[in-house]
Every structure is written in structure tokens, then in C-alpha cells.
């Protein structure tokens, strides 16, 4: 059943969809007619990193938006002054002479498994100032004894790749890599993984650390209201003093910034792209900013959407 969106007459709507292009490729490059037309008729296409895009909407310099502490807020933790890394359960699988990374969605970590592994980690490293919080079985957060000067990579973009090419780098990377190695030994003999091995399931044999930082001070200024289930966007909303709403097409007129997961691109076409296109054509939506990771930032209004000479084409033919 197709959803219908309604919009405030003068409200610009911003849609933010991270990992879109990767999800589109994984889905087999389906045709998405409404989105193809939006892309073709956008009056501007800008290649910009997702974190830089969000930083600008919340008054932050791009380097000040480090995902770890913000995502932790989005998953329900209280704000503090600590340095937090994202800690995502992964499986490191041998492939000839290297290890490749299999991300958490393939592991389906349970709440009980996540809690048991976190307790084992804290029991061994807690006295040294490390603390592992598994606020969601799919992702945790590691508090470090002090801020680390490291460069890291999010696991989603390196799934199936050789991990040695993406290990932490920088002045403090040696300590973090040593911790990761020791943690693999700890997890290898843990009853959680013994049970998973007996059941023929992939082991949770490591945590992938990335996106570390400290929450900056919030300088009071106008920021968008947020409608999203994405932990990063929900955390940004809470950091700025706003409680995020769950995404709902029928309430889209009540928000300025909607963040959506790219898990099902055909559902996005049905529930969001097609109604947004009709909203622009009908002039009850005046302006749309559409950020699609891997494609860019598209800006449309009621005039640009009527550029009939700009014909749509498959997204696989669109360059960012």
C-alpha cells in the first residue's frame, strides 16, 4: 500500500540516507523511477561526506563530528566527557594469507551474547580505565582511559575486505591494535563463542573500533528537528536538546530533517521518493534536499522538478 505524504506549505524537507549506494548495489540495482527522476531534475549535485553534511546542519565543523559519542547518545546513554569509540561485533575470517571482515548483520548477535562478552571484557580491562557498553547487541561503545590520536574506518565500508589495510593508524594506534589482538584471544575461548561454534554459527571473534571522539559543547543555535531511527542522527538531536521522533511518512510535515536506513531501497521508493516527487509536482512541497550517500546532495524545488527535458536514467549510470 502506497503511503501519502503531506507537507507544510513553506517547509523545506531534508532527507538523509547513509549507505544508500552500497544498499542499492546489494539489491541488484533495481529501477527506482521516482528517485531517478528526482536525481535527473535536481538543480545541484554535490559530492559530500555524510558526516560533513550533518555537521553543517548542527553548527559543527566536520572534524568535530566523530560518530562514537553521538551514536552512544542516540542509543540511549547519558552524555559525559569521556572519549568513546564505536565498538561493533565482527567476525574476522581467514582467506588465504589474510583476514577479511564480516560485519555484525551476518552475526545476529543476541542481547545475552553481547552482555556476556562485555562483562568478560570489563572484568579484564576495567581496572585499566576501559569500559565496554553494549547498548545495542549490534553495536557497542568503548570508553578509553584517555583520548586517542588515531584514524579509523567504519566497518560497513570495508566488509569483505582485508582488515590489515584498514587497521587504526596514528600516534596511538599501537595501543589500540594491541587491545584488539588481546580481545580476540579473550573472545576465542569465551562460552558465547563455544556455543556458537557448536551451533555452526560464525564466531564473534573481535570488535571493530572506529569513530572515536569526545562530545563538543553545544553552542545554542537553531538546529533542525529530527525524525530518524539512525543512532548518529538521534544522538545529534539529543546533543542539541531535542528529542528525535521515529520516522513516519504521514508526519513528515512536522520535521525538517528525516534520516532513513537504506536497508530496503524499493520500500524507500514506494514510501518516500514517489510521494516526495508528487509533493514537488503538486507544489505543496516547496523544496527538497536529498542526501544519498554515494550519489551526493540533490536540491530540488517546484521549478526544477518540472524540467521535463531532463530524462531519468538508471542510477547505475549516475556519477557522484
Coordinates of C-alpha atoms in Angstrom, one line a residue:
X1 CA 0.0 0.0 0.0
X2 CA 1.5 3.3 -1.0
X3 CA 1.9 5.9 1.7
X4 CA 0.9 9.5 1.0
X5 CA 2.9 12.4 2.5
X6 CA 1.6 15.8 3.4
X7 CA 3.8 18.9 3.8
X8 CA 3.6 22.3 5.3
X9 CA 3.2 24.8 2.5
X10 CA 6.6 26.6 3.0
X11 CA 8.6 23.9 4.7
X12 CA 11.8 22.6 3.1
X13 CA 12.3 18.9 3.8
X14 CA 15.7 17.3 4.1
X15 CA 16.1 13.5 3.6
X16 CA 19.4 11.9 4.8
X17 CA 20.1 8.3 3.7
X18 CA 23.6 7.0 4.6
X19 CA 25.0 3.9 2.8
X20 CA 22.5 4.3 0.0
X21 CA 24.6 3.4 -2.9
X22 CA 26.0 0.3 -1.3
X23 CA 22.5 -0.9 -0.4
X24 CA 21.4 -0.1 -4.0
X25 CA 24.2 -2.2 -5.4
X26 CA 23.5 -5.1 -2.9
X27 CA 19.8 -5.1 -4.0
X28 CA 20.8 -5.7 -7.6
X29 CA 20.5 -2.2 -9.0
X30 CA 16.7 -2.1 -9.2
X31 CA 14.9 0.6 -11.2
X32 CA 13.6 3.3 -9.0
X33 CA 11.6 5.6 -11.3
X34 CA 10.7 8.3 -8.9
X35 CA 14.2 8.6 -7.5
X36 CA 15.7 8.5 -11.0
X37 CA 13.5 11.5 -11.9
X38 CA 14.5 13.4 -8.8
X39 CA 18.1 12.8 -9.5
X40 CA 17.8 13.9 -13.1
X41 CA 16.0 17.1 -12.3
X42 CA 18.0 18.2 -9.3
X43 CA 19.4 21.6 -9.8
X44 CA 22.6 20.8 -7.9
X45 CA 24.5 17.6 -7.2
X46 CA 27.3 17.9 -4.6
X47 CA 29.7 15.1 -3.6
X48 CA 30.0 15.5 0.2
X49 CA 30.7 13.1 3.0
X50 CA 27.8 12.2 5.2
X51 CA 29.3 13.4 8.4
X52 CA 30.3 16.7 6.9
X53 CA 26.7 17.0 5.6
X54 CA 25.3 16.5 9.1
X55 CA 27.9 18.6 10.8
X56 CA 26.8 21.7 8.8
X57 CA 23.2 21.3 9.9
X58 CA 24.1 21.2 13.5
X59 CA 26.7 24.0 13.5
X60 CA 29.7 21.8 13.8
X61 CA 33.0 21.8 12.0
X62 CA 33.3 18.5 10.0
X63 CA 36.2 17.3 12.3
X64 CA 34.1 17.9 15.4
X65 CA 31.5 15.3 14.4
X66 CA 33.0 12.0 15.5
X67 CA 30.3 9.3 15.4
X68 CA 31.2 7.4 18.6
X69 CA 30.0 9.7 21.4
X70 CA 27.0 11.0 19.3
X71 CA 25.8 7.4 18.4
X72 CA 26.1 6.5 22.1
X73 CA 23.7 9.3 22.9
X74 CA 21.4 8.1 20.1
X75 CA 21.4 4.6 21.7
X76 CA 20.1 6.0 25.0
X77 CA 23.2 6.7 27.1
X78 CA 23.7 9.8 29.1
X79 CA 26.2 12.4 27.9
X80 CA 29.6 12.5 29.6
X81 CA 33.0 14.0 28.9
X82 CA 34.7 10.7 28.1
X83 CA 36.4 9.6 24.8
X84 CA 34.2 7.0 23.2
X85 CA 34.9 4.7 20.2
X86 CA 32.2 2.7 18.4
X87 CA 32.8 -1.0 19.0
X88 CA 31.0 -3.2 16.5
X89 CA 30.9 -7.0 16.8
X90 CA 32.5 -8.6 13.8
X91 CA 33.9 -11.9 12.5
X92 CA 37.4 -11.9 11.1
X93 CA 37.6 -14.8 8.7
X94 CA 40.8 -16.2 7.2
X95 CA 41.0 -16.0 3.4
X96 CA 44.3 -17.4 2.1
X97 CA 47.0 -15.3 3.6
X98 CA 44.8 -12.5 5.1
X99 CA 41.8 -11.8 7.3
X100 CA 38.6 -10.4 5.9
X101 CA 35.9 -8.7 7.9
X102 CA 32.3 -9.9 8.2
X103 CA 30.1 -7.3 9.8
X104 CA 27.5 -7.7 12.6
X105 CA 24.4 -8.1 10.4
X106 CA 25.8 -11.5 9.4
X107 CA 26.3 -12.5 13.0
X108 CA 22.9 -11.6 14.5
X109 CA 24.3 -11.1 18.0
X110 CA 21.8 -11.6 20.8
X111 CA 21.3 -9.4 23.8
X112 CA 22.6 -12.2 26.1
X113 CA 25.7 -12.7 24.0
X114 CA 26.5 -9.0 23.9
X115 CA 26.2 -8.6 27.6
X116 CA 28.3 -11.7 28.4
X117 CA 31.2 -10.5 26.1
X118 CA 31.0 -7.0 27.6
X119 CA 31.2 -8.4 31.1
X120 CA 34.2 -10.5 30.2
X121 CA 35.9 -7.5 28.6
X122 CA 35.2 -5.2 31.6
X123 CA 36.4 -7.8 34.0
X124 CA 39.8 -8.0 32.3
X125 CA 40.3 -4.4 31.3
X126 CA 38.1 -2.3 33.6
X127 CA 40.8 -1.6 36.1
X128 CA 42.9 0.0 33.4
X129 CA 40.2 2.5 32.6
X130 CA 38.5 0.8 29.6
X131 CA 34.7 0.2 29.7
X132 CA 32.6 -1.5 27.1
X133 CA 28.9 -0.7 26.8
X134 CA 26.8 -2.8 24.5
X135 CA 23.8 -0.5 24.4
X136 CA 22.6 -2.4 21.4
X137 CA 23.6 -6.0 20.6
X138 CA 24.6 -4.9 17.1
X139 CA 26.9 -2.1 18.3
X140 CA 28.7 -1.1 21.4
X141 CA 30.9 1.8 22.7
X142 CA 34.3 1.7 24.2
X143 CA 35.3 4.3 26.8
X144 CA 39.1 4.8 26.7
X145 CA 41.2 5.9 29.6
X146 CA 42.3 8.9 27.6
X147 CA 41.6 10.4 24.2
X148 CA 43.4 8.6 21.4
X149 CA 45.0 10.2 18.4
X150 CA 44.0 7.5 15.8
X151 CA 42.5 7.4 12.4
X152 CA 39.9 4.6 11.9
X153 CA 37.4 3.2 9.3
X154 CA 33.7 2.3 9.7
X155 CA 33.2 -1.4 9.2
X156 CA 30.3 -1.1 6.8
X157 CA 32.5 0.2 4.1
X158 CA 35.1 -2.5 4.4
X159 CA 33.0 -5.6 4.7
X160 CA 34.7 -8.4 2.8
X161 CA 38.0 -6.5 2.6
X162 CA 41.4 -7.4 4.0
X163 CA 41.4 -5.9 7.5
X164 CA 45.1 -5.2 7.6
X165 CA 44.5 -2.4 5.0
X166 CA 42.1 -0.7 7.4
X167 CA 43.6 -1.1 10.8
X168 CA 43.9 2.0 13.1
X169 CA 46.7 4.4 12.2
X170 CA 48.2 7.3 14.0
X171 CA 50.3 8.0 17.1
X172 CA 48.1 6.0 19.5
X173 CA 47.3 3.2 17.1
X174 CA 49.7 0.6 18.5
X175 CA 47.9 0.5 21.9
X176 CA 44.5 0.1 20.2
X177 CA 45.7 -2.6 17.9
X178 CA 47.3 -4.5 20.8
X179 CA 43.9 -4.3 22.7
X180 CA 42.2 -5.7 19.6
X181 CA 44.6 -8.6 19.4
X182 CA 44.2 -9.4 23.1
X183 CA 40.5 -9.2 22.9
X184 CA 40.4 -11.7 20.0
X185 CA 42.2 -14.2 22.3
X186 CA 39.7 -13.4 25.1
X187 CA 36.6 -13.9 22.9
X188 CA 38.0 -17.1 21.2
X189 CA 37.7 -19.1 24.4
X190 CA 34.6 -17.5 25.7
X191 CA 31.5 -19.7 26.3
X192 CA 29.5 -17.5 23.9
X193 CA 31.7 -18.5 21.0
X194 CA 32.0 -22.1 22.1
X195 CA 28.2 -22.3 21.9
X196 CA 28.1 -20.5 18.5
X197 CA 30.8 -22.9 17.2
X198 CA 28.8 -26.0 18.3
X199 CA 25.7 -24.5 16.6
X200 CA 27.6 -23.9 13.4
X201 CA 27.3 -20.1 13.6
X202 CA 30.1 -17.6 12.8
X203 CA 32.1 -16.6 15.9
X204 CA 32.1 -13.1 17.4
X205 CA 35.8 -13.1 17.4
X206 CA 36.5 -9.4 17.6
X207 CA 35.2 -5.9 18.0
X208 CA 35.9 -3.3 15.3
X209 CA 36.8 0.1 16.8
X210 CA 36.1 3.3 14.9
X211 CA 34.7 6.8 15.1
X212 CA 36.3 7.9 18.4
X213 CA 35.8 11.3 19.9
X214 CA 34.5 13.5 22.7
X215 CA 31.2 15.3 22.7
X216 CA 31.8 19.0 21.9
X217 CA 30.0 21.7 23.9
X218 CA 26.7 22.6 22.4
X219 CA 26.5 26.3 21.4
X220 CA 22.8 27.2 21.4
X221 CA 21.7 28.0 17.9
X222 CA 18.9 27.0 15.6
X223 CA 19.1 23.3 14.6
X224 CA 16.6 21.1 12.7
X225 CA 14.1 18.9 14.3
X226 CA 14.9 15.2 13.7
X227 CA 12.8 12.3 12.6
X228 CA 15.0 9.2 12.5
X229 CA 15.9 5.8 13.9
X230 CA 19.6 6.3 12.9
X231 CA 21.7 6.4 16.1
X232 CA 24.0 9.1 14.8
X233 CA 21.2 11.4 13.9
X234 CA 19.2 10.7 17.1
X235 CA 22.4 11.4 19.1
X236 CA 22.8 14.8 17.3
X237 CA 19.2 15.7 18.2
X238 CA 19.7 14.8 21.8
X239 CA 23.0 16.6 22.0
X240 CA 21.2 19.8 20.8
X241 CA 18.4 19.4 23.3
X242 CA 15.7 18.0 21.0
X243 CA 14.1 14.6 21.4
X244 CA 14.0 12.8 18.0
X245 CA 10.9 11.3 16.5
X246 CA 10.6 8.0 14.8
X247 CA 10.3 8.3 11.0
X248 CA 6.8 8.2 9.8
X249 CA 5.7 9.3 6.3
X250 CA 2.4 10.6 7.5
X251 CA 4.1 13.0 9.9
X252 CA 6.8 14.2 7.5
X253 CA 5.4 17.8 7.6
X254 CA 6.3 18.1 11.2
X255 CA 10.1 17.8 10.8
X256 CA 12.9 19.4 8.9
X257 CA 15.4 16.5 8.8
X258 CA 14.5 12.9 8.2
X259 CA 17.1 10.2 8.5
X260 CA 16.4 6.8 7.0
X261 CA 18.2 3.5 6.8
X262 CA 18.9 2.2 3.3
X263 CA 18.0 -1.4 4.2
X264 CA 15.2 -1.7 1.6
X265 CA 15.6 0.7 -1.4
X266 CA 12.4 -0.4 -3.0
X267 CA 10.5 0.5 0.2
X268 CA 12.2 3.9 0.1
X269 CA 11.0 4.4 -3.4
X270 CA 7.4 3.4 -2.5
X271 CA 7.1 5.2 0.8
X272 CA 9.3 8.3 0.3
X273 CA 10.7 9.0 -3.1
X274 CA 7.4 8.7 -5.1
X275 CA 5.3 10.8 -2.6
X276 CA 8.1 13.4 -2.4
X277 CA 8.1 13.7 -6.2
X278 CA 4.3 14.1 -6.2
X279 CA 4.6 16.7 -3.4
X280 CA 7.0 18.7 -5.5
X281 CA 4.9 18.4 -8.7
X282 CA 1.8 19.4 -6.8
X283 CA 3.6 22.4 -5.2
X284 CA 2.6 21.5 -1.6
X285 CA 6.2 20.7 -1.0
X286 CA 8.2 23.7 -2.0
X287 CA 11.8 22.5 -1.6
X288 CA 13.6 19.2 -1.1
X289 CA 17.2 18.5 -0.1
X290 CA 18.0 14.8 -0.6
X291 CA 21.3 13.4 0.6
X292 CA 22.1 10.0 -0.8
X293 CA 25.4 8.6 0.3
X294 CA 27.4 7.6 -2.8
X295 CA 25.4 9.8 -5.1
X296 CA 25.5 13.2 -3.4
X297 CA 23.3 16.1 -2.3
X298 CA 20.3 16.8 -4.5
X299 CA 18.5 20.0 -4.3
X300 CA 15.1 20.4 -5.9
X301 CA 12.1 22.8 -5.8
X302 CA 8.8 23.1 -7.6
X303 CA 10.6 24.7 -10.6
X304 CA 13.5 22.3 -11.1
X305 CA 11.3 19.3 -10.8
X306 CA 9.4 20.4 -14.0
X307 CA 12.5 20.3 -16.2
X308 CA 10.9 17.8 -18.5
X309 CA 13.8 17.8 -20.9
X310 CA 16.0 16.1 -18.2
X311 CA 15.2 12.5 -18.7
X312 CA 15.7 9.9 -16.0
X313 CA 18.2 7.1 -16.3
X314 CA 19.3 4.2 -14.2
X315 CA 21.1 5.2 -11.0
X316 CA 24.0 2.9 -12.0
X317 CA 24.8 5.4 -14.7
X318 CA 24.9 8.4 -12.3
X319 CA 28.3 9.6 -11.2
X320 CA 28.6 11.3 -7.8

